[in-house]
Tab-separated table of C-alpha atoms in Angstrom:
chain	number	residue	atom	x	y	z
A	1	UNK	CA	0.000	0.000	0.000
A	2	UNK	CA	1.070	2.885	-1.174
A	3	UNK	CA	0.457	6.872	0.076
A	4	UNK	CA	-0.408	9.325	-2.215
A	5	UNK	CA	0.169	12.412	0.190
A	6	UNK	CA	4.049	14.062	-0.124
A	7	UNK	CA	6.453	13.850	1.947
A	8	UNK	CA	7.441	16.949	4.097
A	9	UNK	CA	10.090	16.559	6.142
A	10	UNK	CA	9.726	17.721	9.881
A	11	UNK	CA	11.399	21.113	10.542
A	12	UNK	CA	15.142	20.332	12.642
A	13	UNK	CA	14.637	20.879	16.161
A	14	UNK	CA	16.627	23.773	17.400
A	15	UNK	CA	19.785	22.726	19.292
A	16	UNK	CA	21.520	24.586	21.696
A	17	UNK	CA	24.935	23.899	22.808
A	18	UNK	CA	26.163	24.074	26.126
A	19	UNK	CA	29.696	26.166	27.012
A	20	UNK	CA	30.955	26.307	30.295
A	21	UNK	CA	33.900	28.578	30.958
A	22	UNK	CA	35.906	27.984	34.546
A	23	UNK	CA	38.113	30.921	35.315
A	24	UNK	CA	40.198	32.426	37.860
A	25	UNK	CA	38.402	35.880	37.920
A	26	UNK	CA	41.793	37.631	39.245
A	27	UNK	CA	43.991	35.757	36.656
A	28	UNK	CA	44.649	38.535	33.723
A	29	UNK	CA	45.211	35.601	31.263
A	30	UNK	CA	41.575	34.216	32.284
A	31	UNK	CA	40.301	37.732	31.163
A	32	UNK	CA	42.213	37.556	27.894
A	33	UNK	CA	40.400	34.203	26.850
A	34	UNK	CA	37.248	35.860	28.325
A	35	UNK	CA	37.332	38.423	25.069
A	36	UNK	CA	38.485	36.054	22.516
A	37	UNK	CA	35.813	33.951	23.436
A	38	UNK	CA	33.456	36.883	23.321
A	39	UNK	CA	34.962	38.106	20.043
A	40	UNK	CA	34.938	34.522	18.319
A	41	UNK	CA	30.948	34.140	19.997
A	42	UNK	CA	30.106	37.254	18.390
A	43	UNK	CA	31.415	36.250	14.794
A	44	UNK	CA	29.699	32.680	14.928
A	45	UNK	CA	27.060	32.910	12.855
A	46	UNK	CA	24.810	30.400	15.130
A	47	UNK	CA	25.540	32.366	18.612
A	48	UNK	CA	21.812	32.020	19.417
A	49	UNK	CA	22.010	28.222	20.056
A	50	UNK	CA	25.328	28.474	22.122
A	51	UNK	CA	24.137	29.175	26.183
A	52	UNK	CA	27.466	29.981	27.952
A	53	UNK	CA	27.432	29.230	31.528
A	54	UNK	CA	30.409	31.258	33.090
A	55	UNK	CA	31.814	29.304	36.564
A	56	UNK	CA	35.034	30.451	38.603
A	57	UNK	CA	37.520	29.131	40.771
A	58	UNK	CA	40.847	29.798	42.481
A	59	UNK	CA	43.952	29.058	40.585
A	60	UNK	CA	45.839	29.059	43.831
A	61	UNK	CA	43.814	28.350	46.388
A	62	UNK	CA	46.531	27.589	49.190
A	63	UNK	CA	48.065	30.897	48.110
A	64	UNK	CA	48.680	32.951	51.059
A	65	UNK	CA	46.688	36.086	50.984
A	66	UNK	CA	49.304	39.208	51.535
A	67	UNK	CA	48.217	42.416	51.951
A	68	UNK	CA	49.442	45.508	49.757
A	69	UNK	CA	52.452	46.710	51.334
A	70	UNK	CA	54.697	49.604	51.050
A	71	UNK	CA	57.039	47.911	48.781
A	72	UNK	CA	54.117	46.752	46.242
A	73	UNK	CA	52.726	50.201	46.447
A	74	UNK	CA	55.999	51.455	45.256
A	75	UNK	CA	56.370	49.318	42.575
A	76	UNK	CA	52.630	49.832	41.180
A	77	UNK	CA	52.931	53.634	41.680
């Protein structure tokens, strides 16, 4: 048995893809991908379907905290 309607394809579903970013947020290299990713985001012709979930962590978390002294204000003006 044979139909006599046409065949119309269903429409593709819309797919999203899922990006998440871990970075240090005091780690200046972090914040250098940060814009490239924004940059290359912003060129993709598909950016709608990309959902970026930004997370953070410490790079060094057993880092001991020192404060600002007066020999790393002199040196940062």
């Amino acid at each position: 048995m044979t139909s006599t309607t046409p065949f119309t394809p269903l429409p593709a579903p819309t797919r999203t893809i899922r990006v998440e970013v871990w970075s240090d947020v005091a780690c200046p290299w972090c914040f250098i991908g940060k814009r490239r990713f924004a940059a290359a985001l912003a060129q993709f012709p598909h950016r709608e379907r990309v959902e970026v979930v930004w997370r953070s962590y410490q790079l060094s978390p057993r880092r001991r905290r020192v404060p600002a002294g007066p020999r790393w204000t002199r040196s940062r003006g």
